[in-house]
Short mmCIF file of C-alpha atoms in Angstrom, two decimals:
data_model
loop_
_atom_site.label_atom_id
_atom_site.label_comp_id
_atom_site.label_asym_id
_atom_site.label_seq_id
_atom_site.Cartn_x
_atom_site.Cartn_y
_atom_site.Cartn_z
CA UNK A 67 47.54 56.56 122.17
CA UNK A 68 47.54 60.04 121.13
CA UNK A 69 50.81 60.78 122.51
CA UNK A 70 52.35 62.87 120.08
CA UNK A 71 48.88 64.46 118.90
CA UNK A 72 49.17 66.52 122.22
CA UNK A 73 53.01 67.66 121.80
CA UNK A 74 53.72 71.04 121.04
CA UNK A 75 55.88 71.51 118.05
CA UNK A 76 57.19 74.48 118.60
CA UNK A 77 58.78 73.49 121.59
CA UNK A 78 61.98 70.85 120.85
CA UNK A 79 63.59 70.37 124.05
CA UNK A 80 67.14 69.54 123.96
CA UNK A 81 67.86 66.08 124.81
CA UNK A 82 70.22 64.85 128.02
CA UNK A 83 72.72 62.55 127.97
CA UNK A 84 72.13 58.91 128.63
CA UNK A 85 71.71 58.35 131.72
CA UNK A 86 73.49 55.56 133.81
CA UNK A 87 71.79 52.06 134.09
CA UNK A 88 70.87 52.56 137.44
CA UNK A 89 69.17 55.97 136.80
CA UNK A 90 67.24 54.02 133.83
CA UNK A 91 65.76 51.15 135.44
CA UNK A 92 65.00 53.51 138.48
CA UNK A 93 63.31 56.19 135.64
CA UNK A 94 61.43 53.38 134.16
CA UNK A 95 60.65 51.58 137.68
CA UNK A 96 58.82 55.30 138.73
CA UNK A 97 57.23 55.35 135.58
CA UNK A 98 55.69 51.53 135.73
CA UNK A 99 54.64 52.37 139.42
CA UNK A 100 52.74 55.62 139.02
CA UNK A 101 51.28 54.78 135.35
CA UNK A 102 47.36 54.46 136.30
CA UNK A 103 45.00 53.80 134.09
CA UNK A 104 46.00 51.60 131.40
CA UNK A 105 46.90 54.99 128.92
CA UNK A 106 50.58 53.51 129.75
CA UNK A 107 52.17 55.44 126.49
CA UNK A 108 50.99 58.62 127.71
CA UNK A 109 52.76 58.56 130.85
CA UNK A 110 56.09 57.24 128.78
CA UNK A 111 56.27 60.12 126.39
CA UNK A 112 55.71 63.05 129.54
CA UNK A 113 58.32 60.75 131.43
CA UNK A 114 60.75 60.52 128.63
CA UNK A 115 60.25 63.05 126.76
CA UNK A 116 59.06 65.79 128.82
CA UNK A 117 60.35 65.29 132.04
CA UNK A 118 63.71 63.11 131.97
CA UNK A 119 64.83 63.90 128.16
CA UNK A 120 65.86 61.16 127.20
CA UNK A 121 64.05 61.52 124.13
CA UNK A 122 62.89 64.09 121.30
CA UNK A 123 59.59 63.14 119.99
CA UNK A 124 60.64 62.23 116.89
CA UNK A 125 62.46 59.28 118.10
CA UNK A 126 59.55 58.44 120.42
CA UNK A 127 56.89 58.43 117.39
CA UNK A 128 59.26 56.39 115.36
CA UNK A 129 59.53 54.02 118.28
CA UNK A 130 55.47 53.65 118.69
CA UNK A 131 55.69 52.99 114.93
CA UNK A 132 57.92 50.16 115.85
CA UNK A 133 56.06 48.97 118.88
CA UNK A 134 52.62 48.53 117.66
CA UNK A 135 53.75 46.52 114.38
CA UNK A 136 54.85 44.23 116.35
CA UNK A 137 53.15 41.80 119.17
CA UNK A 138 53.69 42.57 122.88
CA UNK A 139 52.35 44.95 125.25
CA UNK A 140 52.80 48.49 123.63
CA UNK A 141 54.17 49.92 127.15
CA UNK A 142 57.17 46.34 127.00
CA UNK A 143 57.92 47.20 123.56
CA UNK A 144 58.58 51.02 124.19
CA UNK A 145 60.28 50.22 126.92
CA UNK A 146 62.79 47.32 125.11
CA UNK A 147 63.63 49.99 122.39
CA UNK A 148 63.94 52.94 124.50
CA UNK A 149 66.14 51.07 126.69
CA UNK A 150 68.30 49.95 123.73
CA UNK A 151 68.93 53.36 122.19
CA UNK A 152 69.73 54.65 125.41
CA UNK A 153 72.12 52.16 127.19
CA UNK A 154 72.14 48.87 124.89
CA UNK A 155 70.89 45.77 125.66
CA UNK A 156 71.42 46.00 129.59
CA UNK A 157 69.24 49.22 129.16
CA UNK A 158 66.56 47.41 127.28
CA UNK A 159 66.30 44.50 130.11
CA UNK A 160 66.50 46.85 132.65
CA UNK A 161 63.91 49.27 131.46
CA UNK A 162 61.31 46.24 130.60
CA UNK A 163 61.86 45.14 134.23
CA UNK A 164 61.01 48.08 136.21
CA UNK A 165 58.28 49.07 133.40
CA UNK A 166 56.86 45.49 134.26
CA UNK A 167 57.74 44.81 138.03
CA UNK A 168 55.63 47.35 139.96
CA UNK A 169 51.94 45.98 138.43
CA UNK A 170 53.12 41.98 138.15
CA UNK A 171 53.97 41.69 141.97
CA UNK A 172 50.51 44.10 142.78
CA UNK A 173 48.73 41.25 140.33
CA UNK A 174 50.49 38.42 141.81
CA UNK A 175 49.36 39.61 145.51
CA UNK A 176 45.92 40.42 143.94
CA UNK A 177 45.43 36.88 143.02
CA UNK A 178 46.20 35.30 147.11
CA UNK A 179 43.93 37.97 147.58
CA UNK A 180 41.37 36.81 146.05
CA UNK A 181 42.03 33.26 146.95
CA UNK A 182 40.99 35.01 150.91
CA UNK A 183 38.01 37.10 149.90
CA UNK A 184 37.02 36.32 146.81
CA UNK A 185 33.62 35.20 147.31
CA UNK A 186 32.87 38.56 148.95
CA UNK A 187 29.33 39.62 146.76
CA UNK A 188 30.32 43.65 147.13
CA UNK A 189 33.49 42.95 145.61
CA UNK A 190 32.54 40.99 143.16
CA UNK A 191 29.81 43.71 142.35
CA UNK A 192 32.58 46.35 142.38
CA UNK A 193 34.82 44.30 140.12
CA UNK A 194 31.94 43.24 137.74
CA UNK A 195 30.94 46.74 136.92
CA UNK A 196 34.94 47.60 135.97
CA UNK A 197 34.63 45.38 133.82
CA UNK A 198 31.74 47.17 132.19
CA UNK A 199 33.26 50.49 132.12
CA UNK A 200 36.62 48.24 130.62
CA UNK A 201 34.52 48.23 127.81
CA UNK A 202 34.10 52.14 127.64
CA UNK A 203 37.67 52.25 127.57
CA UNK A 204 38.83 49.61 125.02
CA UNK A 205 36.21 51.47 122.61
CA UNK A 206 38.07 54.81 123.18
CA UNK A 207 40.90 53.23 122.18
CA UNK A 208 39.81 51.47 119.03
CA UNK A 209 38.50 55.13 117.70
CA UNK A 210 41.96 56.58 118.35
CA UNK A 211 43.77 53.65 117.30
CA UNK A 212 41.51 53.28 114.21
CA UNK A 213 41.58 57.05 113.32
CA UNK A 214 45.88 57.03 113.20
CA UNK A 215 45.79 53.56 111.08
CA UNK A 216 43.03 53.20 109.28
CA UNK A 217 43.08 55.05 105.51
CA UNK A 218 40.56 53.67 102.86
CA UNK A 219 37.35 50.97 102.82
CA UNK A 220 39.98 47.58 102.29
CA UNK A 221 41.06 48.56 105.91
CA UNK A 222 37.74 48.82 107.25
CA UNK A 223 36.71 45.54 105.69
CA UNK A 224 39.99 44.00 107.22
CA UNK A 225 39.00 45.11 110.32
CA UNK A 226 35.52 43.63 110.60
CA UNK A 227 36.68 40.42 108.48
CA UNK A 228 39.17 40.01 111.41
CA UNK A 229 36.88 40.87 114.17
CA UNK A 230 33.91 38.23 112.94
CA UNK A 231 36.68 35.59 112.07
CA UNK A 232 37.42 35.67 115.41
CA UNK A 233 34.71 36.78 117.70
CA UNK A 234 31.89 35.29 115.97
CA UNK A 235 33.52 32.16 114.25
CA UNK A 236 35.44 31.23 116.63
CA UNK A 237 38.54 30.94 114.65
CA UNK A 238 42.24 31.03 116.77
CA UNK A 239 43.73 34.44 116.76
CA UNK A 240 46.75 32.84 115.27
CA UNK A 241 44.84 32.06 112.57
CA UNK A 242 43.43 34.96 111.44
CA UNK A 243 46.14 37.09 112.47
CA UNK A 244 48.37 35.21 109.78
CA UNK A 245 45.43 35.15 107.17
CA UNK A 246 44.22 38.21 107.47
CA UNK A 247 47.82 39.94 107.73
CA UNK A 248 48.69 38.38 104.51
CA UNK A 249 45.62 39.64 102.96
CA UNK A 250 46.20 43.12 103.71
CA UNK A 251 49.77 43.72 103.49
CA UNK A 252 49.35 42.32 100.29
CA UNK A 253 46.58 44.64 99.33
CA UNK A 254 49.39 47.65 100.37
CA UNK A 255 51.94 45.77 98.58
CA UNK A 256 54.73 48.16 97.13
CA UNK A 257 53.72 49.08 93.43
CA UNK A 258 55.99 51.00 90.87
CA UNK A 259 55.84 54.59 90.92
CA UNK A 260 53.29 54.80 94.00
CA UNK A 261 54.72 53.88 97.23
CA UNK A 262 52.04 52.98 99.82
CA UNK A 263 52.04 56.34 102.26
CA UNK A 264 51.43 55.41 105.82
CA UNK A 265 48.47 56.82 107.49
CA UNK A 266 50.21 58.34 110.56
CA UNK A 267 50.90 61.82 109.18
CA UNK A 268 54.20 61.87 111.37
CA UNK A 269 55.62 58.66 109.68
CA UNK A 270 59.00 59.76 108.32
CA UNK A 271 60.24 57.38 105.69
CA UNK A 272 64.07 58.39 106.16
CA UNK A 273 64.57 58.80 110.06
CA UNK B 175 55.71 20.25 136.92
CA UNK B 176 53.27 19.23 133.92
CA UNK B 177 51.17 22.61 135.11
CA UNK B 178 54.01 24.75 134.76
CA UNK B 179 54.81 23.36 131.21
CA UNK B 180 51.32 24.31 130.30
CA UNK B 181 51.28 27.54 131.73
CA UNK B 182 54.64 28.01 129.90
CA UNK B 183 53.25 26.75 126.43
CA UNK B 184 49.63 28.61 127.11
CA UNK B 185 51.30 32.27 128.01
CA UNK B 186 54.37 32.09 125.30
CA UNK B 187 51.48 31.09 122.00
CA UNK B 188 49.61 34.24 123.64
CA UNK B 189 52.02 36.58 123.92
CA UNK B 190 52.74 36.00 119.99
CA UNK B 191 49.00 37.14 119.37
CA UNK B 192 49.30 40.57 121.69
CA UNK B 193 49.67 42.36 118.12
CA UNK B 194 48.25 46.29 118.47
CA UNK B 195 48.14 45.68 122.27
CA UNK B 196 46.89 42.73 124.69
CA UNK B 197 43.68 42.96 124.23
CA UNK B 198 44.26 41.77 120.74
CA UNK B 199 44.79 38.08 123.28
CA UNK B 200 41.96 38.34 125.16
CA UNK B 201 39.77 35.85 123.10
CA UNK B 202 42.56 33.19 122.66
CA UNK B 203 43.09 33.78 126.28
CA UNK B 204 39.46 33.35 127.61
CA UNK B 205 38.62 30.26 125.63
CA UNK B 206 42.43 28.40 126.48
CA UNK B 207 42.46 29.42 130.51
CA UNK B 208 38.46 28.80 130.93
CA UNK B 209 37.29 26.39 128.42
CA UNK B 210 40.30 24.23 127.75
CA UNK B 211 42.69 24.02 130.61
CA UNK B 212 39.82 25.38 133.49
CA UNK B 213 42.04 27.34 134.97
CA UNK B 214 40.08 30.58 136.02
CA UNK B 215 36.12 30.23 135.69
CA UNK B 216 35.16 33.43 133.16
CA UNK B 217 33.98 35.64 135.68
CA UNK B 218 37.14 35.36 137.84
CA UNK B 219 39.01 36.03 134.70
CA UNK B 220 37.13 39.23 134.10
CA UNK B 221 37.72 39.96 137.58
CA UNK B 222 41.46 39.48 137.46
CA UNK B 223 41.01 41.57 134.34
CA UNK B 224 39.15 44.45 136.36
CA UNK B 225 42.11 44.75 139.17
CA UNK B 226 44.60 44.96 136.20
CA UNK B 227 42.53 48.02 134.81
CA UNK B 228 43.36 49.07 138.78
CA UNK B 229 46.97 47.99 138.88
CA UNK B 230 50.13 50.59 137.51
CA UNK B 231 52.08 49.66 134.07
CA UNK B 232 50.82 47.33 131.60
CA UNK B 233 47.69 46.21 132.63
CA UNK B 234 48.00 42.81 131.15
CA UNK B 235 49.97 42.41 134.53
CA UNK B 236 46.68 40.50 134.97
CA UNK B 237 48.54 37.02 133.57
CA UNK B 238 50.38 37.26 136.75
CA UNK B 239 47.28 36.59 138.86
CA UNK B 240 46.48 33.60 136.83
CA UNK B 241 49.36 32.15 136.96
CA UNK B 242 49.47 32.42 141.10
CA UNK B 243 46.14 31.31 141.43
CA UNK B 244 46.96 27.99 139.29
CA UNK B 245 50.62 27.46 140.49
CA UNK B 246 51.66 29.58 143.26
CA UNK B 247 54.37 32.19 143.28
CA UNK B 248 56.42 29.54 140.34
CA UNK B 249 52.85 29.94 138.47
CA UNK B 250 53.36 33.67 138.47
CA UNK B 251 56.89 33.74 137.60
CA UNK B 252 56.71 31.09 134.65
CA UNK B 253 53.58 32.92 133.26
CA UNK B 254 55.48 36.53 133.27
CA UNK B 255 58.59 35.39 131.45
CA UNK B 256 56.44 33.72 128.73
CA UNK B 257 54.59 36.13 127.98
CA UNK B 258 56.89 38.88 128.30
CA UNK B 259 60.32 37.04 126.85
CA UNK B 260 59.92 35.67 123.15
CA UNK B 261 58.00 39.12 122.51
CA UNK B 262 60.49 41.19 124.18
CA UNK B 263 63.13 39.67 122.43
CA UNK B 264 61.77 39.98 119.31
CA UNK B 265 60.90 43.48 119.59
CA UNK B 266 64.49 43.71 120.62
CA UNK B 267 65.72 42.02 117.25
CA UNK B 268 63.38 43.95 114.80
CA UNK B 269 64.12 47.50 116.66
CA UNK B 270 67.46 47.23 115.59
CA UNK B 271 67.00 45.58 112.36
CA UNK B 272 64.01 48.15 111.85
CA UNK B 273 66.37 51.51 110.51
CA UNK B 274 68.00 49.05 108.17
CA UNK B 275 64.80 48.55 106.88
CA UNK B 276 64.34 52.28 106.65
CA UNK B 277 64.43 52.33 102.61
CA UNK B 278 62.94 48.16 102.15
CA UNK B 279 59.32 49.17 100.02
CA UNK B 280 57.98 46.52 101.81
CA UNK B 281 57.91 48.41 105.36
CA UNK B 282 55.33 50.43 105.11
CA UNK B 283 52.89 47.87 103.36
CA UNK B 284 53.56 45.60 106.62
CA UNK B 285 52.51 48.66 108.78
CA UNK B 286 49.92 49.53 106.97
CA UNK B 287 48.66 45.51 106.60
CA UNK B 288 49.25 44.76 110.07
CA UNK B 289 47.74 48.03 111.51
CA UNK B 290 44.06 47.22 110.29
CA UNK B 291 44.28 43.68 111.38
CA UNK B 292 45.68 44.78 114.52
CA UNK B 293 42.49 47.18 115.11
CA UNK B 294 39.71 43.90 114.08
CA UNK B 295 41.58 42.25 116.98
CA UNK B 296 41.42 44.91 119.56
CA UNK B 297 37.93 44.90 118.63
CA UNK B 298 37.50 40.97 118.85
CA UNK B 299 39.20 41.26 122.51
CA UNK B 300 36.55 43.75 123.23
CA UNK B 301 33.48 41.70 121.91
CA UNK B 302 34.28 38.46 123.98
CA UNK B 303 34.57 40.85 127.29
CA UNK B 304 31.96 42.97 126.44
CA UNK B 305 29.58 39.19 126.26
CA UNK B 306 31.08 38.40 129.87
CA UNK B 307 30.46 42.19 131.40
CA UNK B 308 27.45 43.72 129.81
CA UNK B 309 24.71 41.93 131.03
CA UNK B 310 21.96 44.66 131.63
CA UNK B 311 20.70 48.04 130.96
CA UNK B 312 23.00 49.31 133.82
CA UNK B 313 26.51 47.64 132.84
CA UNK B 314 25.48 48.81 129.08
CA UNK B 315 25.08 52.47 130.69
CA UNK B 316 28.63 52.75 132.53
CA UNK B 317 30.05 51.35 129.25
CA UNK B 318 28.49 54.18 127.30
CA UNK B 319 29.18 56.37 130.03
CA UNK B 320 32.98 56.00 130.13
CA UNK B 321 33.11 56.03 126.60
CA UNK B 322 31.41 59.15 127.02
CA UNK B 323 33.47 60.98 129.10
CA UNK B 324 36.68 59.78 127.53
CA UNK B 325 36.13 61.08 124.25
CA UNK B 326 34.32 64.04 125.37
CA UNK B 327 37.10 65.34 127.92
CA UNK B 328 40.81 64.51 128.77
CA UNK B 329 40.33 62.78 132.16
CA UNK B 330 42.49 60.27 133.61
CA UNK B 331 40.81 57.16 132.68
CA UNK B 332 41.59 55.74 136.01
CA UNK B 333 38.98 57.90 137.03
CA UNK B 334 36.10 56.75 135.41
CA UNK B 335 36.95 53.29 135.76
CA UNK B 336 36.91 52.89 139.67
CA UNK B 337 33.95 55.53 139.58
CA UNK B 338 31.84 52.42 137.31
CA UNK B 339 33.30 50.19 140.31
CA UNK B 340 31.66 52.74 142.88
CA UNK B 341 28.73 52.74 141.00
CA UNK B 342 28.38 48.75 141.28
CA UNK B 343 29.04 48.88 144.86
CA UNK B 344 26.71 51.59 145.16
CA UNK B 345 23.88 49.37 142.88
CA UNK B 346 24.34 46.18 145.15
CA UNK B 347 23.17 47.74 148.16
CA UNK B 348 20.33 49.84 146.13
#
């Protein structure tokens, strides 16, 4: 989330070549398998920027940018655009593949799993109560994810009109998301003279 | 073959709503798997939910388990690519669309638009589980307490997560 909140600026590392496909989906394949912890984007910049270089931060901000206007997992969508600046299309499969393989087969065996010992009370107990401290988590991430996009009241009351549409009310995401949306980008529509300024302080209008 | 075709529709429509991140799906996806199609009961959806809090990379993985439990390994497979394909492809198509865009006034009014409904649906996803996993003074405690410790310090939240799990474990035989 606050990936590029903890970068140093002082410190641009120079940025390596491409690297081959191979090398790619095997980069992204490491970083899918050792990414604990659900903070998925965090691992992804100290992977691809810090460690294999693939990447300045500048890019990788402007690629989050990208990622979270859009619907699909945040760590897929990085992962599809990274891939494409580095190596193309075949990079942009490749790297959503290993990003994704590593936790869909562990969820796939989780579920015959189950299907053995899932009426066990201690796991159930164990599960139940990570679902508790799930909570903890997503509410972590709604401060810092609320703190980078959120700028004056309107988006506030967007927030909560969306939330009670669809929590409370019971009305389909869909719904709401297309209401809502049009709502509020209309609300930051372009105006003459003042052009809407994003929130995120490193949004860079001419990349 | 008809089940397949469902999952297909079911995971494709929610992959569309994954805007900000997947929890953004998470109601849409607890009242279609439990309340219209009966796949998963709601606590074995939170459960699933749990191990993908556990498992590496994206951990709305968790589709994956749904999809096995309904249809087998095919169930898995059919889930992943709908969810993951019409998104990932679209991603693909606006990422290199997007610098075009670089200088269109209407950019940053869709980022800006989209971003606060984005957050409401984050926090929608996290009413409807918080309704399914907070159901006493303890469960309400770990919640607070990993909040706690996440904003407070800069610890892998892996940690704190299978340390609530311990904690339940720990509770059941108290």
């Amino acid at each position: 989330m606050n990936a590029h909140a903890a970068a140093p600026k002082a410190a641009k590392l120079p940025v390596a070549p491409p690297p081959t496909l191979w090398r790619l989906f095997l980069g992204f394949l490491i970083m899918g398998a050792t990414s604990l912890g659900g903070g998925v984007i965090a691992y992804l910049r100290t992977g691809l920027v810090s460690h294999f270089r693939w990447l300045d931060d500048e890019t990788f901000v402007e690629l989050m940018a990208i990622s979270q206007s859009l619907p699909g997992l945040n760590a897929t969508n990085m992962s599809i655009l990274s891939g494409d600046r580095l190596r193309g299309w075949p990079g942009a499969f490749l790297a959503a593949l290993g990003m994704c393989l590593p936790g869909a087969l562990l969820m796939t065996a989780a579920a015959f799993a189950v299907g053995i010992g899932g009426d066990d009370p201690i796991s159930k107990a164990f599960l139940h109560a990570i679902a508790a401290g799930a909570v903890g988590l997503i509410t972590v991430v709604l401060v810092q994810l609320g703190a980078k996009v959120l700028g004056e009241i309107a988006d506030y009351a967007f927030v909560v009109l969306t939330a009670v549409l669809v929590a409370f009310l019971h009305v389909p995401v869909l719904i709401a998301l297309v209401g809502v949306g049009a709502l509020a980008i209309w609300w930051h529509r372009p105006r003459k003279g003042t052009a809407p300024k994003p929130v995120d302080p490193h949004f860079k209008d001419h990349p | 073959m008809k089940q397949l075709l469902d999952l297909a529709a079911v995971f494709g429509y929610l992959s569309l709503l994954t805007v900000g991140g997947g929890m953004a799906a998470f109601p849409e996806l607890k009242s279609l798997t439990v309340d219209t199609y009966h796949w998963v009961t709601f606590p074995e959806l939170m459960h699933y939910y749990s191990l993908g809090q556990l498992a590496p990379g994206p951990n709305m993985m968790m589709v994956a388990s749904i999809g096995a439990q309904v249809a087998g390994l095919p169930g898995a497979a059919v889930v992943l690519v709908a969810f993951i394909l019409p998104t990932g492809l679209l991603t693909f198509g606006i990422g290199r669309l997007w610098n075009r865009l670089a200088n269109w006034p209407w950019r940053p009014s869709i980022q800006r638009g989209l971003g606060s409904v984005s957050v409401g649906l984050v926090l929608a996803g996290g009413i409807v589980l918080a309704r399914g996993a907070l159901t006493n003074t303890l469960t309400v405690a770990l919640a607070v307490g990993v909040f706690a410790l996440l904003m407070l310090t800069k610890i892998n939240p892996a940690i704190p997560i299978v340390a609530s799990g311990l904690v339940g474990i720990a509770l059941y035989f108290i």
